[in-house]
C-alpha cells in the first residue's frame, strides 16, 4: 500500500498544503507516527502534536488555524475524523475477506444461504436458519432454529442467537454477545419461591446496528425486544425483555436497561447507566455515565446526570456542594452558636 | 393451537364473563393483541388498555373493578400473572423438545448419562461428567472434568462449567455464563507484584436455580461457592469466590458480590448493586438498584438504598435534599447575612 | 497426599508449635476444617476460629499473639497468606496437566507450536498463529489470524482473541473473555446516523497477566491497547480502545475504563468503578468501589472515592453528612425561625 498526498486529497475531496508528491505506506496515531506514515487530528486535545509529529501526511479540519509552521504535508477536509474513518475503512477492506464453509460446521438441510457467505468451523446453524448475501458467521457461533440474518452482516466468534430472533442487514455482532436469552420474569409463589414466566417472544435487531462483546439482549415475554436502525451498543450492556431502543441511539459499556422501557431515537447514553423498567425516554435524551434513571423523560433533548438522575446542570451544582458539605455543616454550626449567643445576651439584658 | 374461553377457564380455575365459546389461537401483549388473541392484565399501569384492546380473551385479577363495558371475553382468576405464566409454559412445551446426541461432540467413555438427554454439536464433556435424565446440553457448551448436572436441567449454548462444579436439578444456565472460574485472589509480594492464590474449591448450584447470560460465578478458594435452591440470577452478574446466596433470593442484572459474602434467603436485590466482601445480609433484605452495601445487615426484611446504602426511606429523604442543595446553601448564606447585619447593628448601637 | 507438620514447616521455612509428626491429607477453610485437615489464618476477622477449629495443622503469622491455648499444631511464618498460597499451588499442580491435540480442532498448516502444548476439541486457530511451549488452549477457544501466545499461558474454554493480538508468557485468560473486539468509535453524520471508524490496531497483553471471565478488552483504533506485566483483571471488566494499564495494577470486577485512558503502575481499583476517557491516573492510585473518575490524577498514591470521585477521607465526611441531610435541613429551618423571630421582635420594639 503506497499513496501520495495528491491521491488521498482527491479521494477525500481535500485541499493540500505542502508537497503533493510525498508518499505514505501506513496509518498511525499522531503521537507515534514517523516518516512514511499518515495520521490525523480531530480532537483539540491533540493539536499540540501537529508541531512535533514526524508523520509525512496529516489530515486536519479545514477550520484549524495554525500558530506556526509544521513539517508534514497537510490535507485539509471539512471533517478530519470522518475522512480518516473513510481511509481506515479502505485499509480494513484490503485485509482478509473470508468466504466459504469451513468444516466441521453444523448446517441442517433446511438452512438457506445467499451468495458469498462465510461459515467458520464449529459454527452451529439451527433448523430453517436463513443467511443473506455476504453474511459472515465466525467459528463457534450458535444460531437457534428459525434465526434470520440479512445481507452483509458479521457475527464474530461465540455469538449466540436463540430461536426465532431476527438480525438485519449490515449488522455487526461482537464476540460473546447473547441475543434472545430468556427475559427475567418470575411469578412469586405463596411459599416464597418463584415460578418462571416462559418467554415466548423474540429479539429483532434492525439494519446497521452494532452490538459489543458479551452484551446481552433478552427476548420479549411476548412480542419483540427491538433494537432499531443504526443503534450502537458497546460491550457488556444488559438489555432486558421488551425494551425498545430508537434509531441511532448510542449506548456506552456496562449500561443496563430494565424490562419494557422504551428509549427514543438519537439518544446518547453513557457507560454504567442504569434505567428502570416501564419508562419512556424522549428522543435526543443525553445521560451522563453512572446515572440512574427512575422516571420517564418526556421533553426531548434533555441532559441528565446523577443517581437518581435529574437535570444535568443542576446536578453538577448539587455535586459541587456535596463536596463541601463538611464546610456547609460548619457554617450552620457557627450560625447556631452566634444565634444562641445573641439569644442568651438578649435574655441576660 | 386453538382454545375456547371455556377450556382456558377450566384449566385455570377461572370465572368467565362474556362468550364462553370464543376461540384464540395465539398469545400477545395487551397493547398489540388483535382478534383471535389471548392476553392478560396484571400491572395496573396497563389497565387502560382493557377498554381499547382487540384481544378476544383477557385474563384479569378477580379483584379488578371495571369502570365501563369491555369488548373481550374475560377470565377472572386470583392472580392473573401466575395464570398467564402457566399458559405460556404450556405454549412453550409445545415447541421443540430436543433429544439425542448430535455429532461432532466430545464425550469421553467415562461420562455417564441418564435417559432422554440432549447433547448438541461441538459440546465438550470432560472426564467423569454425569448428566441426569432429560438434561439438555446445547451446542458449544463446555463441562470440565467431574462436573455433575442433575435431572431436567438445561445448559444453553456456550455455557462453561469448570472442573468439579455441581449443577442441581431443574437448573437453567443461559448462554455464555461461566461457572467455576478462578476466584480473584492474589498475595502481594515485596516487589509490588502479585502471586496467584490457587483456587481449589468449586461451585455448587442447587435445584431450581436460573442463571442469566454471561453471568460469572467464581469457584471457592477452598470449599464451595454456593447458590442455593430457587435462586434467580439475571444477566452479567458477578459472584465472587466463597459467596453463599440463600434460597429463593432474586438478583437483577449487573450486580456484583465480593468474596465470602453470605446473602440470606428471600432477598430481592436490584440491578447494578455492589456488595463488599466478608459481610452477611439477613433474610429478606431488599436492596434498591445501584446501591453499594459496605456493612452487614443483621435485621431481617430491611430495605436499603444508596451508595453507601442505608435505610431506604431515610435515603430517599437525603436524596431529595441533595437535589435542592444549592437552595439550602442559599438559605445558609442569607442567614449569615442577616445575623451579620444584626451583629453589626448591635455593635453600632 | 499426606504431609507432616515437619515437612510443611521445612517447605515454608516456618516454626512449629505443637506436634511435628501430626499429618494432614487435605486443605480446608478454618471454619470447616476437621481432623486431618490443614488450614490458615491471615485475616484478623477469622482469628476467633483459632480457638475452636478442629484442623490438625494451622499456618499463622509469626506476629499473631494467642490469648489462650489452641488445639491444632501451629506453623508460624512471616506471611501466612503467601505461605498458604504456595501450598495451594503445589496441590493444584498435582491435579490434571493436559497435553496433546484433541480432535476435532481447527489448526491450519501455517500454525507454529512449541512443546507440550494442549489444544482442546473445537478450538479454532487462525492462520499464522504461534503458540509457545506448555501453552494450554482449552476447548471452544478462538484465536484469530496472526495471534501469538507465549510460553506457559492458559486460555480457558470460550476465550476469543481477534486477529493480530499478542498474549505474553504465563498469562491466564478465563472463560469467555474477549480480547481485541472493535473499539467503540463512530463518526456522527449530518443525518443523525453514525459511521463506524474501523479499528485497525490490536491488543497487547504482557507477561504474568490474569484476565477474568467474560471481561472484554477492545483493540486500539490504531496502535495498541496495552495490558502491562503483572496486571490482574477480575471478571466482567470493560477496557476500551487504546487504554494502557501499568504494571501490577489490580482491578476488581465490573469496572469500566473508557478509551485512551492511561492507568499507572501498582494501582488498586475497586469493583464497578467507571473511568472516563483520555485521562491519566498516576502510579499507586487507589480507587474505592463504585467510584467515578472524571479527571486525571497527577499525584501518586492518592486514595479516591465517590462519583464523581475526590479525596477518600473528605468524601467519607461528605457521605456522613449526606446521611444526615434531613437533620441539617431541620437545623437551618430552626435557625431561620429564630432569626425571623428576633427580627420581628426587634421591629416590634
PDB file of N, CA and C in Angstrom, chain B residues 106 122-124 140 142 145 160 162 176 182 184 186 192-200 214 216 218 222 236 238 242 254-256 273-274 278 291-292 307-308 310 318 321 331 342 345, chain C residues 27-29 45-46 81 84-85 88-89 92 98 102 121-122 138-140 156-158 160 174-175 210 214 232-236 248 250-251 254 266 272 290 319 322-323 326 329 336 342 346:
ATOM      1  N   UNK B 106     -17.885 -34.056  21.945  1.00  0.00           N
ATOM      2  CA  UNK B 106     -16.736 -34.691  22.594  1.00  0.00           C
ATOM      3  C   UNK B 106     -17.192 -35.295  23.906  1.00  0.00           C
ATOM      4  N   UNK B 122     -20.586 -29.907  18.933  1.00  0.00           N
ATOM      5  CA  UNK B 122     -19.481 -29.092  19.450  1.00  0.00           C
ATOM      6  C   UNK B 122     -19.560 -28.873  20.960  1.00  0.00           C
ATOM      7  N   UNK B 123     -20.396 -29.652  21.629  1.00  0.00           N
ATOM      8  CA  UNK B 123     -20.375 -29.621  23.100  1.00  0.00           C
ATOM      9  C   UNK B 123     -19.216 -30.488  23.571  1.00  0.00           C
ATOM     10  N   UNK B 124     -18.602 -30.102  24.682  1.00  0.00           N
ATOM     11  CA  UNK B 124     -17.432 -30.796  25.216  1.00  0.00           C
ATOM     12  C   UNK B 124     -17.706 -31.246  26.634  1.00  0.00           C
ATOM     13  N   UNK B 140     -21.798 -26.131  21.774  1.00  0.00           N
ATOM     14  CA  UNK B 140     -20.699 -25.275  22.229  1.00  0.00           C
ATOM     15  C   UNK B 140     -20.609 -25.137  23.738  1.00  0.00           C
ATOM     16  N   UNK B 142     -19.224 -26.245  27.401  1.00  0.00           N
ATOM     17  CA  UNK B 142     -18.046 -26.921  27.946  1.00  0.00           C
ATOM     18  C   UNK B 142     -18.298 -27.329  29.385  1.00  0.00           C
ATOM     19  N   UNK B 145     -13.871 -31.627  33.870  1.00  0.00           N
ATOM     20  CA  UNK B 145     -13.831 -32.962  34.479  1.00  0.00           C
ATOM     21  C   UNK B 145     -14.681 -32.999  35.754  1.00  0.00           C
ATOM     22  N   UNK B 160     -20.031 -22.384  30.231  1.00  0.00           N
ATOM     23  CA  UNK B 160     -18.750 -23.004  30.612  1.00  0.00           C
ATOM     24  C   UNK B 160     -18.825 -23.380  32.076  1.00  0.00           C
ATOM     25  N   UNK B 162     -16.405 -25.115  34.870  1.00  0.00           N
ATOM     26  CA  UNK B 162     -15.061 -25.634  35.136  1.00  0.00           C
ATOM     27  C   UNK B 162     -15.133 -26.940  35.945  1.00  0.00           C
ATOM     28  N   UNK B 176     -23.426 -18.420  27.649  1.00  0.00           N
ATOM     29  CA  UNK B 176     -22.231 -17.668  27.985  1.00  0.00           C
ATOM     30  C   UNK B 176     -21.948 -17.517  29.464  1.00  0.00           C
ATOM     31  N   UNK B 182     -11.661 -19.118  38.234  1.00  0.00           N
ATOM     32  CA  UNK B 182     -10.880 -18.899  39.455  1.00  0.00           C
ATOM     33  C   UNK B 182     -11.344 -17.664  40.208  1.00  0.00           C
ATOM     34  N   UNK B 184     -10.733 -14.377  42.534  1.00  0.00           N
ATOM     35  CA  UNK B 184      -9.759 -13.306  42.314  1.00  0.00           C
ATOM     36  C   UNK B 184      -8.945 -13.138  43.591  1.00  0.00           C
ATOM     37  N   UNK B 186      -4.957 -12.931  45.188  1.00  0.00           N
ATOM     38  CA  UNK B 186      -3.540 -12.752  44.901  1.00  0.00           C
ATOM     39  C   UNK B 186      -2.840 -12.269  46.162  1.00  0.00           C
ATOM     40  N   UNK B 192       6.047  -5.541  44.687  1.00  0.00           N
ATOM     41  CA  UNK B 192       4.883  -4.885  44.104  1.00  0.00           C
ATOM     42  C   UNK B 192       4.070  -5.782  43.192  1.00  0.00           C
ATOM     43  N   UNK B 193       4.614  -6.958  42.869  1.00  0.00           N
ATOM     44  CA  UNK B 193       3.850  -7.883  42.027  1.00  0.00           C
ATOM     45  C   UNK B 193       2.901  -8.708  42.900  1.00  0.00           C
ATOM     46  N   UNK B 194       2.064  -9.511  42.251  1.00  0.00           N
ATOM     47  CA  UNK B 194       1.101 -10.330  42.973  1.00  0.00           C
ATOM     48  C   UNK B 194       1.314 -11.796  42.618  1.00  0.00           C
ATOM     49  N   UNK B 195       1.140 -12.648  43.610  1.00  0.00           N
ATOM     50  CA  UNK B 195       1.261 -14.084  43.380  1.00  0.00           C
ATOM     51  C   UNK B 195      -0.130 -14.688  43.468  1.00  0.00           C
ATOM     52  N   UNK B 196      -0.481 -15.461  42.457  1.00  0.00           N
ATOM     53  CA  UNK B 196      -1.804 -16.065  42.415  1.00  0.00           C
ATOM     54  C   UNK B 196      -2.015 -17.020  43.577  1.00  0.00           C
ATOM     55  N   UNK B 197      -3.174 -16.912  44.226  1.00  0.00           N
ATOM     56  CA  UNK B 197      -3.572 -17.921  45.204  1.00  0.00           C
ATOM     57  C   UNK B 197      -4.414 -18.958  44.466  1.00  0.00           C
ATOM     58  N   UNK B 198      -3.908 -20.165  44.303  1.00  0.00           N
ATOM     59  CA  UNK B 198      -4.678 -21.177  43.564  1.00  0.00           C
ATOM     60  C   UNK B 198      -6.051 -21.365  44.198  1.00  0.00           C
ATOM     61  N   UNK B 199      -7.030 -21.566  43.360  1.00  0.00           N
ATOM     62  CA  UNK B 199      -8.419 -21.679  43.804  1.00  0.00           C
ATOM     63  C   UNK B 199      -8.823 -23.127  43.613  1.00  0.00           C
ATOM     64  N   UNK B 200      -8.834 -23.888  44.720  1.00  0.00           N
ATOM     65  CA  UNK B 200      -9.024 -25.333  44.604  1.00  0.00           C
ATOM     66  C   UNK B 200     -10.437 -25.781  44.987  1.00  0.00           C
ATOM     67  N   UNK B 214     -24.100 -14.723  30.349  1.00  0.00           N
ATOM     68  CA  UNK B 214     -22.806 -14.088  30.618  1.00  0.00           C
ATOM     69  C   UNK B 214     -22.577 -13.730  32.081  1.00  0.00           C
ATOM     70  N   UNK B 216     -21.114 -14.549  35.755  1.00  0.00           N
ATOM     71  CA  UNK B 216     -19.912 -15.303  36.141  1.00  0.00           C
ATOM     72  C   UNK B 216     -19.952 -15.635  37.636  1.00  0.00           C
ATOM     73  N   UNK B 218     -17.539 -17.408  40.454  1.00  0.00           N
ATOM     74  CA  UNK B 218     -16.193 -17.947  40.676  1.00  0.00           C
ATOM     75  C   UNK B 218     -16.200 -19.110  41.657  1.00  0.00           C
ATOM     76  N   UNK B 222     -11.186 -22.397  48.770  1.00  0.00           N
ATOM     77  CA  UNK B 222     -11.381 -23.754  49.295  1.00  0.00           C
ATOM     78  C   UNK B 222     -12.855 -23.886  49.575  1.00  0.00           C
ATOM     79  N   UNK B 236     -25.183 -10.986  33.422  1.00  0.00           N
ATOM     80  CA  UNK B 236     -23.989 -10.162  33.657  1.00  0.00           C
ATOM     81  C   UNK B 236     -23.730  -9.866  35.128  1.00  0.00           C
ATOM     82  N   UNK B 238     -21.815 -10.689  38.713  1.00  0.00           N
ATOM     83  CA  UNK B 238     -20.537 -11.240  39.162  1.00  0.00           C
ATOM     84  C   UNK B 238     -20.695 -11.770  40.584  1.00  0.00           C
ATOM     85  N   UNK B 242     -16.407 -18.056  47.188  1.00  0.00           N
ATOM     86  CA  UNK B 242     -16.874 -18.348  48.543  1.00  0.00           C
ATOM     87  C   UNK B 242     -18.130 -17.582  48.949  1.00  0.00           C
ATOM     88  N   UNK B 254     -26.249  -7.225  36.360  1.00  0.00           N
ATOM     89  CA  UNK B 254     -25.044  -6.416  36.528  1.00  0.00           C
ATOM     90  C   UNK B 254     -24.691  -6.128  37.977  1.00  0.00           C
ATOM     91  N   UNK B 255     -25.325  -6.829  38.904  1.00  0.00           N
ATOM     92  CA  UNK B 255     -24.933  -6.705  40.310  1.00  0.00           C
ATOM     93  C   UNK B 255     -23.660  -7.503  40.557  1.00  0.00           C
ATOM     94  N   UNK B 256     -22.849  -7.033  41.514  1.00  0.00           N
ATOM     95  CA  UNK B 256     -21.615  -7.723  41.833  1.00  0.00           C
ATOM     96  C   UNK B 256     -21.509  -8.014  43.324  1.00  0.00           C
ATOM     97  N   UNK B 273     -26.147  -3.331  41.709  1.00  0.00           N
ATOM     98  CA  UNK B 273     -25.780  -3.202  43.114  1.00  0.00           C
ATOM     99  C   UNK B 273     -24.372  -3.763  43.318  1.00  0.00           C
ATOM    100  N   UNK B 274     -23.620  -3.146  44.222  1.00  0.00           N
ATOM    101  CA  UNK B 274     -22.319  -3.693  44.589  1.00  0.00           C
ATOM    102  C   UNK B 274     -22.311  -4.065  46.067  1.00  0.00           C
ATOM    103  N   UNK B 278     -17.030 -10.378  52.607  1.00  0.00           N
ATOM    104  CA  UNK B 278     -16.963 -10.746  54.026  1.00  0.00           C
ATOM    105  C   UNK B 278     -18.074 -10.140  54.868  1.00  0.00           C
ATOM    106  N   UNK B 291     -27.306   0.493  44.457  1.00  0.00           N
ATOM    107  CA  UNK B 291     -26.818   0.715  45.819  1.00  0.00           C
ATOM    108  C   UNK B 291     -25.453   0.056  46.027  1.00  0.00           C
ATOM    109  N   UNK B 292     -24.777   0.496  47.085  1.00  0.00           N
ATOM    110  CA  UNK B 292     -23.497  -0.111  47.452  1.00  0.00           C
ATOM    111  C   UNK B 292     -23.527  -0.533  48.914  1.00  0.00           C
ATOM    112  N   UNK B 307     -25.444   4.598  47.917  1.00  0.00           N
ATOM    113  CA  UNK B 307     -24.060   4.110  47.893  1.00  0.00           C
ATOM    114  C   UNK B 307     -23.185   5.107  48.638  1.00  0.00           C
ATOM    115  N   UNK B 308     -22.788   4.837  49.899  1.00  0.00           N
ATOM    116  CA  UNK B 308     -23.090   3.613  50.646  1.00  0.00           C
ATOM    117  C   UNK B 308     -24.565   3.568  51.056  1.00  0.00           C
ATOM    118  N   UNK B 310     -28.057   2.924  53.069  1.00  0.00           N
ATOM    119  CA  UNK B 310     -28.661   2.887  54.403  1.00  0.00           C
ATOM    120  C   UNK B 310     -30.168   2.770  54.229  1.00  0.00           C
ATOM    121  N   UNK B 318     -32.717  12.037  52.083  1.00  0.00           N
ATOM    122  CA  UNK B 318     -31.415  12.663  51.819  1.00  0.00           C
ATOM    123  C   UNK B 318     -31.259  12.990  50.336  1.00  0.00           C
ATOM    124  N   UNK B 321     -33.147  16.177  49.445  1.00  0.00           N
ATOM    125  CA  UNK B 321     -32.450  17.405  49.851  1.00  0.00           C
ATOM    126  C   UNK B 321     -31.219  17.623  48.986  1.00  0.00           C
ATOM    127  N   UNK B 331     -29.943  29.424  51.539  1.00  0.00           N
ATOM    128  CA  UNK B 331     -30.613  29.763  52.802  1.00  0.00           C
ATOM    129  C   UNK B 331     -29.589  30.014  53.906  1.00  0.00           C
ATOM    130  N   UNK B 342     -27.406  41.840  61.946  1.00  0.00           N
ATOM    131  CA  UNK B 342     -27.895  42.038  63.312  1.00  0.00           C
ATOM    132  C   UNK B 342     -26.745  42.334  64.261  1.00  0.00           C
ATOM    133  N   UNK B 345     -25.413  45.803  63.586  1.00  0.00           N
ATOM    134  CA  UNK B 345     -26.339  46.817  64.117  1.00  0.00           C
ATOM    135  C   UNK B 345     -26.194  46.925  65.631  1.00  0.00           C
TER     136      UNK B 345
ATOM    137  N   UNK C  27      -6.792 -29.758  52.369  1.00  0.00           N
ATOM    138  CA  UNK C  27      -6.799 -28.346  52.735  1.00  0.00           C
ATOM    139  C   UNK C  27      -8.247 -27.925  52.913  1.00  0.00           C
ATOM    140  N   UNK C  28      -8.535 -27.070  53.908  1.00  0.00           N
ATOM    141  CA  UNK C  28      -9.918 -26.634  54.109  1.00  0.00           C
ATOM    142  C   UNK C  28      -9.953 -25.254  54.744  1.00  0.00           C
ATOM    143  N   UNK C  29     -11.114 -24.612  54.678  1.00  0.00           N
ATOM    144  CA  UNK C  29     -11.316 -23.322  55.331  1.00  0.00           C
ATOM    145  C   UNK C  29     -11.325 -23.511  56.836  1.00  0.00           C
ATOM    146  N   UNK C  45     -10.274 -11.004  60.957  1.00  0.00           N
ATOM    147  CA  UNK C  45     -11.689 -11.327  61.143  1.00  0.00           C
ATOM    148  C   UNK C  45     -11.905 -12.781  61.542  1.00  0.00           C
ATOM    149  N   UNK C  46     -10.963 -13.649  61.174  1.00  0.00           N
ATOM    150  CA  UNK C  46     -11.159 -15.081  61.395  1.00  0.00           C
ATOM    151  C   UNK C  46     -10.387 -15.607  62.602  1.00  0.00           C
ATOM    152  N   UNK C  81      -0.656 -15.797  54.480  1.00  0.00           N
ATOM    153  CA  UNK C  81      -1.421 -15.834  53.239  1.00  0.00           C
ATOM    154  C   UNK C  81      -0.545 -16.331  52.090  1.00  0.00           C
ATOM    155  N   UNK C  84       0.345 -20.023  52.500  1.00  0.00           N
ATOM    156  CA  UNK C  84      -0.776 -20.878  52.181  1.00  0.00           C
ATOM    157  C   UNK C  84      -0.982 -20.959  50.665  1.00  0.00           C
ATOM    158  N   UNK C  85      -0.802 -19.811  50.004  1.00  0.00           N
ATOM    159  CA  UNK C  85      -0.927 -19.772  48.546  1.00  0.00           C
ATOM    160  C   UNK C  85       0.071 -20.726  47.900  1.00  0.00           C
ATOM    161  N   UNK C  88      -1.255 -24.210  48.211  1.00  0.00           N
ATOM    162  CA  UNK C  88      -2.365 -24.432  47.282  1.00  0.00           C
ATOM    163  C   UNK C  88      -1.840 -24.700  45.879  1.00  0.00           C
ATOM    164  N   UNK C  89      -0.805 -23.939  45.526  1.00  0.00           N
ATOM    165  CA  UNK C  89      -0.207 -24.087  44.202  1.00  0.00           C
ATOM    166  C   UNK C  89       0.352 -25.501  44.006  1.00  0.00           C
ATOM    167  N   UNK C  92      -2.517 -27.733  43.483  1.00  0.00           N
ATOM    168  CA  UNK C  92      -3.098 -27.553  42.149  1.00  0.00           C
ATOM    169  C   UNK C  92      -2.265 -28.275  41.093  1.00  0.00           C
ATOM    170  N   UNK C  98      -3.040 -31.189  31.323  1.00  0.00           N
ATOM    171  CA  UNK C  98      -3.406 -31.605  29.974  1.00  0.00           C
ATOM    172  C   UNK C  98      -2.331 -31.298  28.943  1.00  0.00           C
ATOM    173  N   UNK C 102      -6.512 -32.452  20.906  1.00  0.00           N
ATOM    174  CA  UNK C 102      -7.765 -33.208  20.804  1.00  0.00           C
ATOM    175  C   UNK C 102      -8.409 -32.956  19.442  1.00  0.00           C
ATOM    176  N   UNK C 121     -10.613 -29.943  22.007  1.00  0.00           N
ATOM    177  CA  UNK C 121     -11.541 -30.133  20.889  1.00  0.00           C
ATOM    178  C   UNK C 121     -12.309 -28.841  20.610  1.00  0.00           C
ATOM    179  N   UNK C 122     -12.650 -28.628  19.343  1.00  0.00           N
ATOM    180  CA  UNK C 122     -13.447 -27.480  18.904  1.00  0.00           C
ATOM    181  C   UNK C 122     -12.732 -26.146  19.109  1.00  0.00           C
ATOM    182  N   UNK C 138      -7.848 -24.362  25.764  1.00  0.00           N
ATOM    183  CA  UNK C 138      -8.982 -25.213  26.122  1.00  0.00           C
ATOM    184  C   UNK C 138      -9.998 -25.308  24.968  1.00  0.00           C
ATOM    185  N   UNK C 139     -10.954 -26.229  25.094  1.00  0.00           N
ATOM    186  CA  UNK C 139     -11.962 -26.399  24.049  1.00  0.00           C
ATOM    187  C   UNK C 139     -12.718 -25.092  23.754  1.00  0.00           C
ATOM    188  N   UNK C 140     -13.183 -24.973  22.515  1.00  0.00           N
ATOM    189  CA  UNK C 140     -14.029 -23.852  22.100  1.00  0.00           C
ATOM    190  C   UNK C 140     -13.340 -22.500  22.127  1.00  0.00           C
ATOM    191  N   UNK C 156      -8.662 -20.476  28.852  1.00  0.00           N
ATOM    192  CA  UNK C 156      -9.768 -21.341  29.253  1.00  0.00           C
ATOM    193  C   UNK C 156     -10.863 -21.374  28.176  1.00  0.00           C
ATOM    194  N   UNK C 157     -11.854 -22.273  28.343  1.00  0.00           N
ATOM    195  CA  UNK C 157     -12.835 -22.501  27.277  1.00  0.00           C
ATOM    196  C   UNK C 157     -13.562 -21.225  26.841  1.00  0.00           C
ATOM    197  N   UNK C 158     -13.715 -21.077  25.550  1.00  0.00           N
ATOM    198  CA  UNK C 158     -14.523 -19.994  25.034  1.00  0.00           C
ATOM    199  C   UNK C 158     -13.844 -18.643  25.021  1.00  0.00           C
ATOM    200  N   UNK C 160     -11.967 -15.677  23.315  1.00  0.00           N
ATOM    201  CA  UNK C 160     -11.920 -15.202  21.919  1.00  0.00           C
ATOM    202  C   UNK C 160     -10.809 -14.176  21.798  1.00  0.00           C
ATOM    203  N   UNK C 174      -9.433 -16.205  31.389  1.00  0.00           N
ATOM    204  CA  UNK C 174     -10.550 -17.052  31.821  1.00  0.00           C
ATOM    205  C   UNK C 174     -11.675 -17.110  30.782  1.00  0.00           C
ATOM    206  N   UNK C 175     -12.538 -18.099  31.018  1.00  0.00           N
ATOM    207  CA  UNK C 175     -13.581 -18.447  30.050  1.00  0.00           C
ATOM    208  C   UNK C 175     -14.371 -17.223  29.585  1.00  0.00           C
ATOM    209  N   UNK C 210      -3.410 -11.831  34.472  1.00  0.00           N
ATOM    210  CA  UNK C 210      -4.580 -12.703  34.558  1.00  0.00           C
ATOM    211  C   UNK C 210      -5.822 -11.882  34.236  1.00  0.00           C
ATOM    212  N   UNK C 214     -15.368 -13.450  31.006  1.00  0.00           N
ATOM    213  CA  UNK C 214     -16.257 -12.533  30.290  1.00  0.00           C
ATOM    214  C   UNK C 214     -15.819 -11.077  30.327  1.00  0.00           C
ATOM    215  N   UNK C 232      -3.711  -7.689  36.997  1.00  0.00           N
ATOM    216  CA  UNK C 232      -4.739  -8.685  37.312  1.00  0.00           C
ATOM    217  C   UNK C 232      -6.108  -8.033  37.129  1.00  0.00           C
ATOM    218  N   UNK C 233      -6.883  -8.555  36.204  1.00  0.00           N
ATOM    219  CA  UNK C 233      -8.234  -8.044  35.943  1.00  0.00           C
ATOM    220  C   UNK C 233      -9.243  -9.112  36.345  1.00  0.00           C
ATOM    221  N   UNK C 234     -10.242  -8.696  37.079  1.00  0.00           N
ATOM    222  CA  UNK C 234     -11.303  -9.591  37.539  1.00  0.00           C
ATOM    223  C   UNK C 234     -12.320  -9.824  36.401  1.00  0.00           C
ATOM    224  N   UNK C 235     -13.449 -10.404  36.717  1.00  0.00           N
ATOM    225  CA  UNK C 235     -14.485 -10.727  35.726  1.00  0.00           C
ATOM    226  C   UNK C 235     -15.272  -9.495  35.256  1.00  0.00           C
ATOM    227  N   UNK C 236     -15.804  -9.570  34.056  1.00  0.00           N
ATOM    228  CA  UNK C 236     -16.802  -8.622  33.531  1.00  0.00           C
ATOM    229  C   UNK C 236     -16.311  -7.181  33.521  1.00  0.00           C
ATOM    230  N   UNK C 248       1.420  -4.406  37.293  1.00  0.00           N
ATOM    231  CA  UNK C 248       0.952  -4.814  38.621  1.00  0.00           C
ATOM    232  C   UNK C 248      -0.251  -4.041  39.129  1.00  0.00           C
ATOM    233  N   UNK C 250      -4.154  -3.781  39.819  1.00  0.00           N
ATOM    234  CA  UNK C 250      -5.182  -4.778  40.097  1.00  0.00           C
ATOM    235  C   UNK C 250      -6.550  -4.116  40.013  1.00  0.00           C
ATOM    236  N   UNK C 251      -7.470  -4.718  39.278  1.00  0.00           N
ATOM    237  CA  UNK C 251      -8.793  -4.105  39.075  1.00  0.00           C
ATOM    238  C   UNK C 251      -9.877  -5.134  39.360  1.00  0.00           C
ATOM    239  N   UNK C 254     -16.325  -5.790  37.098  1.00  0.00           N
ATOM    240  CA  UNK C 254     -17.352  -4.905  36.560  1.00  0.00           C
ATOM    241  C   UNK C 254     -16.923  -3.452  36.457  1.00  0.00           C
ATOM    242  N   UNK C 266       0.890  -0.277  39.707  1.00  0.00           N
ATOM    243  CA  UNK C 266       0.593  -0.526  41.119  1.00  0.00           C
ATOM    244  C   UNK C 266      -0.657   0.178  41.623  1.00  0.00           C
ATOM    245  N   UNK C 272     -16.856  -2.123  39.979  1.00  0.00           N
ATOM    246  CA  UNK C 272     -17.905  -1.237  39.471  1.00  0.00           C
ATOM    247  C   UNK C 272     -17.456   0.219  39.394  1.00  0.00           C
ATOM    248  N   UNK C 290     -17.296   1.438  43.087  1.00  0.00           N
ATOM    249  CA  UNK C 290     -18.422   2.251  42.600  1.00  0.00           C
ATOM    250  C   UNK C 290     -18.079   3.728  42.388  1.00  0.00           C
ATOM    251  N   UNK C 319     -20.119  12.002  52.742  1.00  0.00           N
ATOM    252  CA  UNK C 319     -21.125  10.934  52.758  1.00  0.00           C
ATOM    253  C   UNK C 319     -21.816  10.850  54.124  1.00  0.00           C
ATOM    254  N   UNK C 322     -24.251  13.617  54.246  1.00  0.00           N
ATOM    255  CA  UNK C 322     -25.352  13.296  53.319  1.00  0.00           C
ATOM    256  C   UNK C 322     -26.421  12.456  54.023  1.00  0.00           C
ATOM    257  N   UNK C 323     -25.968  11.491  54.791  1.00  0.00           N
ATOM    258  CA  UNK C 323     -26.879  10.621  55.540  1.00  0.00           C
ATOM    259  C   UNK C 323     -27.762  11.411  56.475  1.00  0.00           C
ATOM    260  N   UNK C 326     -31.368  15.483  56.189  1.00  0.00           N
ATOM    261  CA  UNK C 326     -32.652  15.949  56.722  1.00  0.00           C
ATOM    262  C   UNK C 326     -32.453  16.683  58.060  1.00  0.00           C
ATOM    263  N   UNK C 329     -30.995  20.102  57.344  1.00  0.00           N
ATOM    264  CA  UNK C 329     -32.040  20.990  56.811  1.00  0.00           C
ATOM    265  C   UNK C 329     -32.938  21.484  57.943  1.00  0.00           C
ATOM    266  N   UNK C 336     -33.657  29.749  60.833  1.00  0.00           N
ATOM    267  CA  UNK C 336     -34.484  30.741  60.131  1.00  0.00           C
ATOM    268  C   UNK C 336     -35.614  31.225  61.030  1.00  0.00           C
ATOM    269  N   UNK C 342     -36.343  36.928  66.048  1.00  0.00           N
ATOM    270  CA  UNK C 342     -35.535  38.017  66.588  1.00  0.00           C
ATOM    271  C   UNK C 342     -35.773  39.307  65.821  1.00  0.00           C
ATOM    272  N   UNK C 346     -37.417  42.692  67.177  1.00  0.00           N
ATOM    273  CA  UNK C 346     -36.704  43.968  67.079  1.00  0.00           C
ATOM    274  C   UNK C 346     -37.588  45.026  66.414  1.00  0.00           C
TER     275      UNK C 346
END
